[in-house]
Coordinates of C-alpha atoms in Angstrom, one line a residue:
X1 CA 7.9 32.9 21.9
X2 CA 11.5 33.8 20.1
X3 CA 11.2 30.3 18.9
X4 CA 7.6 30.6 17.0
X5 CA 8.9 34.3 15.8
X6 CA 11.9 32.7 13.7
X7 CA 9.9 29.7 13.1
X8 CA 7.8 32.1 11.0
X9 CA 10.2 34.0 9.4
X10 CA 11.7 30.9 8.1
X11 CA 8.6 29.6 6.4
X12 CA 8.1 33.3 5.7
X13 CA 11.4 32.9 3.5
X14 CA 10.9 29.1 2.2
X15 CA 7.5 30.2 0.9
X16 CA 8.7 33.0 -1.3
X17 CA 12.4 32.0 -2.2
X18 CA 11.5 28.2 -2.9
X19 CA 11.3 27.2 -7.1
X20 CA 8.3 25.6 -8.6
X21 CA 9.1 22.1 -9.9
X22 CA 6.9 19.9 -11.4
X23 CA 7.2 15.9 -11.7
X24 CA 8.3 15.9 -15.2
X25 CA 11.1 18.4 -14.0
X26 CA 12.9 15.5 -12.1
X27 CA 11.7 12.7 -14.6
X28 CA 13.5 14.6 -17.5
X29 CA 17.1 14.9 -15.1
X30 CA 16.6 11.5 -14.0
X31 CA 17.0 10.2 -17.2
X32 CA 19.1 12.6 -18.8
X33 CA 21.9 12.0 -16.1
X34 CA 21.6 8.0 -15.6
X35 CA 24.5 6.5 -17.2
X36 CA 23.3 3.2 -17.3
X37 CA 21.1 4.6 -20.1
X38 CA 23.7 6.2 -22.0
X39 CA 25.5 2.6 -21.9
X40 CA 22.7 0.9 -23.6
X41 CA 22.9 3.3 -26.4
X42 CA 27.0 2.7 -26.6
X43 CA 26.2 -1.2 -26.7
X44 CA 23.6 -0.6 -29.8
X45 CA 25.9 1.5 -31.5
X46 CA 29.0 -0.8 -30.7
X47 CA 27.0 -3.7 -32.0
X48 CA 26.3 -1.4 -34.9
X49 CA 30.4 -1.7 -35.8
X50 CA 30.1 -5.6 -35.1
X51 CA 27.5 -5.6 -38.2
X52 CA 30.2 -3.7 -40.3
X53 CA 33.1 -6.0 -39.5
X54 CA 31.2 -8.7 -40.5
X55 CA 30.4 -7.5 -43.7
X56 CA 34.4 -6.2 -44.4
X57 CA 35.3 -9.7 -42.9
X58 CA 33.2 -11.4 -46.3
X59 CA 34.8 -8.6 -48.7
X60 CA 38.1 -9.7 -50.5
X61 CA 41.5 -9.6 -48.0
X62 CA 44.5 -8.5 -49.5
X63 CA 48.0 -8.7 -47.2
X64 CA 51.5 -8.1 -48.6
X65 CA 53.8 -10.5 -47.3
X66 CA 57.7 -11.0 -47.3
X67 CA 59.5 -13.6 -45.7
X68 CA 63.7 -13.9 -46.7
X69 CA 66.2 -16.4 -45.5
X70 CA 69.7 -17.8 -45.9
X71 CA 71.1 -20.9 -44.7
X72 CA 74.8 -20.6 -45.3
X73 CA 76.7 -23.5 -45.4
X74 CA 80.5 -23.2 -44.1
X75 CA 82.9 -26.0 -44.8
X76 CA 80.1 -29.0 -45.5
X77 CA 78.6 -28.1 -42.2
X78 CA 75.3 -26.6 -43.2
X79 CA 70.9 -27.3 -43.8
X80 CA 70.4 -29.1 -46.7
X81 CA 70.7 -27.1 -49.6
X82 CA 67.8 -29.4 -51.4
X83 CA 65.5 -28.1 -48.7
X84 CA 67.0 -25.1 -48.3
X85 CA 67.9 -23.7 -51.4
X86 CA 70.4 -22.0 -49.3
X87 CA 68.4 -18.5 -49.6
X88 CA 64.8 -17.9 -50.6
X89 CA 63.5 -14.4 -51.6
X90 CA 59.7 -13.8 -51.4
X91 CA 57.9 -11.0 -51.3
X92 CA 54.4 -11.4 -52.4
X93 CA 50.8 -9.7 -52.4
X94 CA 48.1 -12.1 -51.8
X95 CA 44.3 -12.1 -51.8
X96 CA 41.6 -14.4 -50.1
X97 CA 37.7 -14.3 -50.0
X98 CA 35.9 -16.2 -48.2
X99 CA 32.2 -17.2 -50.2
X100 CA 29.6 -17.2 -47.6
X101 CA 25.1 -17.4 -48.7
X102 CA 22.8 -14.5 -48.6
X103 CA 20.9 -16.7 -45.8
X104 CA 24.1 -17.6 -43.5
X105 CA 25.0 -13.6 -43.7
X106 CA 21.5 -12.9 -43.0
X107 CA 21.3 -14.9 -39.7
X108 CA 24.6 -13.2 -39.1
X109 CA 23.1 -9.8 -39.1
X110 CA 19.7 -11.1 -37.1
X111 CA 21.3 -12.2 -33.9
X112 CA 23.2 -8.9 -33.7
X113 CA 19.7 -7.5 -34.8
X114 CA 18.0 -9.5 -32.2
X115 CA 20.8 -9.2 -29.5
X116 CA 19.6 -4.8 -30.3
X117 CA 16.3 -5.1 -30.0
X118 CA 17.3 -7.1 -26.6
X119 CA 19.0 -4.0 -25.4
X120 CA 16.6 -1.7 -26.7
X121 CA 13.9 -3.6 -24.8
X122 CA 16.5 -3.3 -21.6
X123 CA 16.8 0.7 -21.8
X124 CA 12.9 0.6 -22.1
X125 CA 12.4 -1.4 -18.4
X126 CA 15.3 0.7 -17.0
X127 CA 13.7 3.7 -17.7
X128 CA 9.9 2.6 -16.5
X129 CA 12.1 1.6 -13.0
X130 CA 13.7 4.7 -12.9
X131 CA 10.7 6.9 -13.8
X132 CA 8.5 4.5 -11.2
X133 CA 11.4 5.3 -8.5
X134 CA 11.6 9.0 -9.3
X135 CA 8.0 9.1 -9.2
X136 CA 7.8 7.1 -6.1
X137 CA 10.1 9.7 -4.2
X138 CA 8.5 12.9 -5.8
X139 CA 5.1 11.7 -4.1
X140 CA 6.4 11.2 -1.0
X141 CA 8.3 14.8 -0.8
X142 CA 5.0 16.2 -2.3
X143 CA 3.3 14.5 0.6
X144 CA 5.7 15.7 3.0
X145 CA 5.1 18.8 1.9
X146 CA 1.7 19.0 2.6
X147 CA 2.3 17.4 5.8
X148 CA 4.4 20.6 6.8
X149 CA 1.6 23.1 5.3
X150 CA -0.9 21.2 7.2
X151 CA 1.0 20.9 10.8
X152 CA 1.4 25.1 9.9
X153 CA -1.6 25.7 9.6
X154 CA -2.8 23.7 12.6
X155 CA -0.1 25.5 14.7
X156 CA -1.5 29.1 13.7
X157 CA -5.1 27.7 14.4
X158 CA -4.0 26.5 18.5
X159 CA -2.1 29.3 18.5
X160 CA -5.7 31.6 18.0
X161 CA -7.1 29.3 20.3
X162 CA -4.4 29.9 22.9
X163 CA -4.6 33.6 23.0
X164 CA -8.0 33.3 23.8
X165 CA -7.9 30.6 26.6
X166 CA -5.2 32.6 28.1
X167 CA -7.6 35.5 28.7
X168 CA -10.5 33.4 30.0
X169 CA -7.7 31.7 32.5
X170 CA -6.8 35.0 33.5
X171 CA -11.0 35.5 34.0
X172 CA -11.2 32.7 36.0
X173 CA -13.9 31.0 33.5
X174 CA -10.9 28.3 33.2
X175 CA -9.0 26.4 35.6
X176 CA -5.0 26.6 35.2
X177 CA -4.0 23.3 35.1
X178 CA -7.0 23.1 31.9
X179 CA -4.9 25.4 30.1
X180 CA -1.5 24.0 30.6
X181 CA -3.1 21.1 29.1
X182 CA -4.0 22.4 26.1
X183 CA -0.6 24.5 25.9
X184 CA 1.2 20.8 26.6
X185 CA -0.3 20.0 22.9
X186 CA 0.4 23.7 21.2
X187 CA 4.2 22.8 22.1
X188 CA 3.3 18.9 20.7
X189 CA 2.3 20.2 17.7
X190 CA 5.4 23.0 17.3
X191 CA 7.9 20.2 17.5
X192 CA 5.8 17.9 14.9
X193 CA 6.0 21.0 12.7
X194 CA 10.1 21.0 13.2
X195 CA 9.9 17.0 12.8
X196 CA 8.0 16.9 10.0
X197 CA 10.7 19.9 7.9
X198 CA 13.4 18.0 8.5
X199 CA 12.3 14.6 7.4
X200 CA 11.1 17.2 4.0
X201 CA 14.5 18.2 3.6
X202 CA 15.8 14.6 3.8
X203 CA 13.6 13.4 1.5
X204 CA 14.4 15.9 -1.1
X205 CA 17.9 15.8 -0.6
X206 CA 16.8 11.5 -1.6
X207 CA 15.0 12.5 -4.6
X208 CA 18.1 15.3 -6.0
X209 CA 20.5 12.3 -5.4
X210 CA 17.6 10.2 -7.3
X211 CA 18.1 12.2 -10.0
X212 CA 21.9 13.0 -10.1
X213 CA 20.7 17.1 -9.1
X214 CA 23.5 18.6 -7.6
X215 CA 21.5 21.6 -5.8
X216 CA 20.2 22.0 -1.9
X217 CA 18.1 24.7 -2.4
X218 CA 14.7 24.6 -0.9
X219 CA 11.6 23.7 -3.5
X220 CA 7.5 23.5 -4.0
X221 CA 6.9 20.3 -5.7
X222 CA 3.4 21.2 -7.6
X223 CA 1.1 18.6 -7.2
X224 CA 1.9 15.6 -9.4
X225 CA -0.6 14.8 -12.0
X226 CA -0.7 11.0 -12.1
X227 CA -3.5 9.0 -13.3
X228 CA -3.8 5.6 -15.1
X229 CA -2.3 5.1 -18.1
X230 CA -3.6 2.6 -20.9
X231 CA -2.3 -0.7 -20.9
X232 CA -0.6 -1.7 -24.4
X233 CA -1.0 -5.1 -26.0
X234 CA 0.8 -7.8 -23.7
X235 CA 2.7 -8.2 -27.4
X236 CA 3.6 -4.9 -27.2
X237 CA 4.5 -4.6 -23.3
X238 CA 8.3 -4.6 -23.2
X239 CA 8.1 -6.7 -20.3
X240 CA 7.1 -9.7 -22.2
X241 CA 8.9 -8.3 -25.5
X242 CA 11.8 -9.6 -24.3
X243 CA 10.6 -13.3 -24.3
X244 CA 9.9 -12.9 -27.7
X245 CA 13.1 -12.1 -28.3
X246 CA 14.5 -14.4 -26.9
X247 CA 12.4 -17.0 -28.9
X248 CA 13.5 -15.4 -32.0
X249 CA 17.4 -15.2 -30.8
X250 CA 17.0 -19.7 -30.2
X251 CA 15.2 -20.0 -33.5
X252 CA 18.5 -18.0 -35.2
X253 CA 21.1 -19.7 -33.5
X254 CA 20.0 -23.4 -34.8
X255 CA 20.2 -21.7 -38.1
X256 CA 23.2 -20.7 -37.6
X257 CA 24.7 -24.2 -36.3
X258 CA 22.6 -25.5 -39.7
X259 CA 25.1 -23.4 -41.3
X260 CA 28.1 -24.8 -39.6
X261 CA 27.8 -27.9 -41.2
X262 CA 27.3 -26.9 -44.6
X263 CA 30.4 -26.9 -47.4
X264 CA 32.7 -23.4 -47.3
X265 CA 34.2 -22.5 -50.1
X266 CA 37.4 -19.5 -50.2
X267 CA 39.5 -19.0 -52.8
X268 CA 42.9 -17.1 -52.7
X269 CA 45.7 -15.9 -55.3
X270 CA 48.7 -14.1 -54.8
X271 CA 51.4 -12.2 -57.3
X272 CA 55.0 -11.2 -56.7
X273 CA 58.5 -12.5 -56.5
X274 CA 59.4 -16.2 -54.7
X275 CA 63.3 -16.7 -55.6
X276 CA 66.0 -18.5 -54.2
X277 CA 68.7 -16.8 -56.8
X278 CA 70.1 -20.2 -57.7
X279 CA 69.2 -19.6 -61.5
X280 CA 67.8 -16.6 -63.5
X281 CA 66.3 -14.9 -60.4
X282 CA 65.4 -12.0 -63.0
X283 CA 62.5 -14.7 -64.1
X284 CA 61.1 -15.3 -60.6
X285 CA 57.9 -13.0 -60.9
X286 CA 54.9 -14.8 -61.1
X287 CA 51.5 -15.4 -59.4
X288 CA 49.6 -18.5 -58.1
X289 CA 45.6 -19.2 -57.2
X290 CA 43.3 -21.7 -56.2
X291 CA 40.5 -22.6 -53.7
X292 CA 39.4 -24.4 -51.2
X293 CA 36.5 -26.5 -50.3
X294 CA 35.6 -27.9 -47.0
X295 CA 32.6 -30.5 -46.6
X296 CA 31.5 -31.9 -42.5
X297 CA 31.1 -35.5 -42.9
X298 CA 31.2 -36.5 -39.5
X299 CA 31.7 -35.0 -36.0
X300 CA 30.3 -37.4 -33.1
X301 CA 26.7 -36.0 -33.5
X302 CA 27.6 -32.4 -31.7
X303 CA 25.2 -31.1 -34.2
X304 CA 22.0 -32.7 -32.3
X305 CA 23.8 -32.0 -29.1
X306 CA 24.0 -28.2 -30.0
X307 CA 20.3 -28.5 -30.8
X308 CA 19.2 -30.6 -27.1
X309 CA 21.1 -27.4 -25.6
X310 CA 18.8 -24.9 -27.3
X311 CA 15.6 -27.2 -26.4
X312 CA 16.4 -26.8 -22.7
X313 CA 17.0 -23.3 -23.6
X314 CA 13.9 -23.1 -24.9
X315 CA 12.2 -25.0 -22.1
X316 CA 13.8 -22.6 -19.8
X317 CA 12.4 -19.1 -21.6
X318 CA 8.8 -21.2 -21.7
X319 CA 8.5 -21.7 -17.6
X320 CA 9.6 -18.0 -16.7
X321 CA 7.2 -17.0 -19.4
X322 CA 4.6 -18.7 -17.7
X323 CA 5.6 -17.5 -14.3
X324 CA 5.7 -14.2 -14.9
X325 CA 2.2 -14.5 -17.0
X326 CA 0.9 -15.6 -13.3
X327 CA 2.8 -13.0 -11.3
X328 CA 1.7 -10.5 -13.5
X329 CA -1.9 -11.1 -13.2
X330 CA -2.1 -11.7 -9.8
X331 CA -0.4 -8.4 -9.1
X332 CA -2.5 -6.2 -11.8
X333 CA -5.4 -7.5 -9.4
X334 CA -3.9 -7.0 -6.3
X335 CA -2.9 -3.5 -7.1
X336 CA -6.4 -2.8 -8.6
X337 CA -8.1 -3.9 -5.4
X338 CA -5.7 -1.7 -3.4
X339 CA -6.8 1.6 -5.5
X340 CA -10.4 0.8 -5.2
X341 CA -10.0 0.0 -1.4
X342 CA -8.2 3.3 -0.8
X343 CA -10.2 4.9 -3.0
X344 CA -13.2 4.4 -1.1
X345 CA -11.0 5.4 2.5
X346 CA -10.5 8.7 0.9
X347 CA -14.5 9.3 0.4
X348 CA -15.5 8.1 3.7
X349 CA -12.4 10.3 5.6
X350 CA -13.4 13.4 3.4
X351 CA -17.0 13.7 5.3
X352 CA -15.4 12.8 8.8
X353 CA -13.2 15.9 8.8
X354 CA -16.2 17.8 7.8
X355 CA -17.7 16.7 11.1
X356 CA -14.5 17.0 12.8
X357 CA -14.5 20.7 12.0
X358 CA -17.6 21.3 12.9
X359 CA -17.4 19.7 15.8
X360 CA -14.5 22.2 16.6
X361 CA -16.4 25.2 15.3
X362 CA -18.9 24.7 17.8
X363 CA -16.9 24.3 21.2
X364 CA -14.9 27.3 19.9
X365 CA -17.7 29.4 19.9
X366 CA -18.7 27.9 23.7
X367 CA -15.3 28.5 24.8
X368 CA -16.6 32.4 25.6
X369 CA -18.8 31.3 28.0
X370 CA -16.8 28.7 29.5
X371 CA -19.8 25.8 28.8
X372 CA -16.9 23.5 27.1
X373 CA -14.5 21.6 28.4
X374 CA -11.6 22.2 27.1
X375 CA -9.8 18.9 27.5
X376 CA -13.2 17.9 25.2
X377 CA -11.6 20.9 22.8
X378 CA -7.7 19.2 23.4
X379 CA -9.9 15.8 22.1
X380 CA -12.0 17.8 19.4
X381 CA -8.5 19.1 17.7
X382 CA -6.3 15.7 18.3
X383 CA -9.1 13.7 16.2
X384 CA -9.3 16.6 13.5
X385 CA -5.4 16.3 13.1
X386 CA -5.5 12.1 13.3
X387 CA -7.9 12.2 10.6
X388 CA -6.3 14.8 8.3
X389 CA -2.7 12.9 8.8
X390 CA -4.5 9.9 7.6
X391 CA -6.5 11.5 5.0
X392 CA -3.1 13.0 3.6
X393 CA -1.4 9.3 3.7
X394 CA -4.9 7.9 2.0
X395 CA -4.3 10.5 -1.1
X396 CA -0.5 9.8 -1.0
X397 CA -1.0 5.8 -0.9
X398 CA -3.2 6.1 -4.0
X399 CA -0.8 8.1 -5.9
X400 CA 2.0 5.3 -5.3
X401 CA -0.8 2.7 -6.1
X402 CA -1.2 4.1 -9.7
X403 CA 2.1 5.1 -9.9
X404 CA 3.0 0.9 -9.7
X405 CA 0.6 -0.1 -12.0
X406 CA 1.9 2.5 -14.6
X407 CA 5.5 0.7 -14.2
X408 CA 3.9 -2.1 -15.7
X409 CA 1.8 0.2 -18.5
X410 CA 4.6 0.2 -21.5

């Protein structure tokens, strides 16, 4: 009896310190805190400076250069002075540009362009998985928690029950060992309620770690609100986005391997001082340019081998496209027939408990006049609490049922 007595004041206190959170509470912190997303958005932005380099990498370069030496030559032993010069003075300022076409530094820009849109696409599945994990958990803490109010209530209903059998014992209108039988499954039913707290507590201690929440403090999850979502265009879906992509990113790279083999043109020119103080060093300022053309005439045929490379590629990206088309389908139908199936479980256990409390309705009112059995009342309440467990797991199941075919609904 102490037991039940702080038993009660404990939910007394859960039930009127415990926080309302909703689903989108723990979606919002899940994704705020996940660092994996916050490393996507560095790789776009770092690939942002790659884009910039490029572009300063085709702009002029200017370096200032000086390079001075002496090669002394000490009783005939000595370098060459006709190579030497014996000393050189230079200190110069030279520029070079490298000319590149609009279409090469286009295809430049593209595949980091592409390899974006790649992580983009990335961030975009990493956050359906987390929000389909987070989700996932949330439903089954919401459906421990009903588990706990259900077993509560249950226990407050035997324990009406009990007061009352104990009184007809006492009359005589019951035999003893008929009432230790049903007080065998009021203390069953105490300990589920204990089992079924802790594995709430565990499982939202699971979905704060989930979520990178930093908090034990008890909580009433409101019920979630999930329902099916519309299913975008397969072109849109980012789960076969990414194909796409990658079709795009092997189309840009044999452009870019076109552009390997195509003349390069740079041209330089520098301006300063280049002495080696033999005569009128005082004259020695000057400046040079030129260019420089390079034309591929010949280089074993890697060209065509680069291309065989991106066939296979491509070859490769075609059969997981096609695999994933199948597992796709296949599981968009499995997952429909599930929901329906479930869906009709639910409708079929929501009129058996009606008859199950009924049926316990009516031997409660014959337990007065002792005309009931009550190990036919023990049977009465078992089959009442069977079919609510299941009933409870039936509306949880379909909940994670939707919440799987969402994943696959952006």
């Amino acid at each position: 009896m102490k037991w039940l007595l702080i038993s009660c004041c404990v939910l007394t206190v859960f039930t009127a310190t415990a926080q309302d959170n909703n689903l989108q509470f723990y979606l919002d912190s899940g994704l705020e805190a996940s660092p994996l997303l916050k490393d996507y958005q560095n790789q776009i932005s770092a690939n942002a400076i790659d884009s910039a380099k490029i572009r300063a990498g085709y702009k002029p370069q200017v370096i200032a250069s000086s390079t001075n030496s002496y090669a002394p030559v000490i009783k005939g032993w000595g370098y060459d002075e006709a190579i030497t010069n014996g000393r050189n003075i230079n200190a110069v300022v030279g520029v070079n540009k490298v000319f590149a076409g609009r279409k090469n530094l286009e295809s430049q820009f593209e595949s980091i362009s592409l390899l974006n849109q790649g992580i983009e696409n990335n961030k975009k599945m990493t956050e359906q998985e987390l929000k389909r994990t987070i989700t996932a958990q949330y439903i089954t803490v919401y459906g421990d928690k009903q588990q706990c109010d259900f077993l509560n209530e249950s226990f407050l209903l035997l324990k009406d029950e009990d007061e009352v059998l104990k009184k007809l014992t006492q009359n005589n209108v019951y035999r003893q060992t008929d009432y230790l039988t049903f007080l065998v499954t009021l203390q069953q039913q105490d300990i589920a309620r204990s089992q079924s707290a802790i594995q709430l507590q565990n499982d939202l201690a699971t979905l704060n770690y989930l979520c990178g929440i930093v908090d034990t403090a008890q909580v009433n999850l409101i019920e979630p609100d999930i329902s099916l979502t519309q299913y975008p265009a397969r072109e849109q879906s980012v789960f076969f986005r990414q194909y796409r992509i990658d079709s795009l990113s092997l189309i840009n790279k044999r452009l870019l391997i076109d552009f390997n083999y195509k003349p390069k043109l740079s041209a330089f020119a520098d301006a300063g001082y280049n002495s080696s103080l033999a005569i009128t060093p005082y004259k020695n300022f000057g400046y040079n340019f030129g260019f420089t053309l390079s034309i591929p005439i010949y280089d074993g045929h890697q060209r065509k081998m680069e291309y065989r490379k991106l066939d296979l590629a491509e070859q490769t990206r075609s059969n997981y496209l096609d695999f994933f088309s199948r597992q796709y389908n296949q599981q968009m139908i499995q997952y429909r027939q599930q929901l329906r199936s479930t869906e009709e479980l639910i409708f079929q256990m929501s009129d058996q408990i009606k008859y199950s409390e009924a049926l316990i309705k009516a031997h409660t009112k014959l337990l007065s006049t002792g005309d009931v059995k009550i190990a036919d009342l023990v049977i009465a309440i078992n089959n009442y609490l069977t079919i609510r467990n299941q009933l409870t797991q039936y509306k949880i199941a379909r909940w994670q049922i939707i919440n799987q075919i969402n994943y696959w609904n952006r």
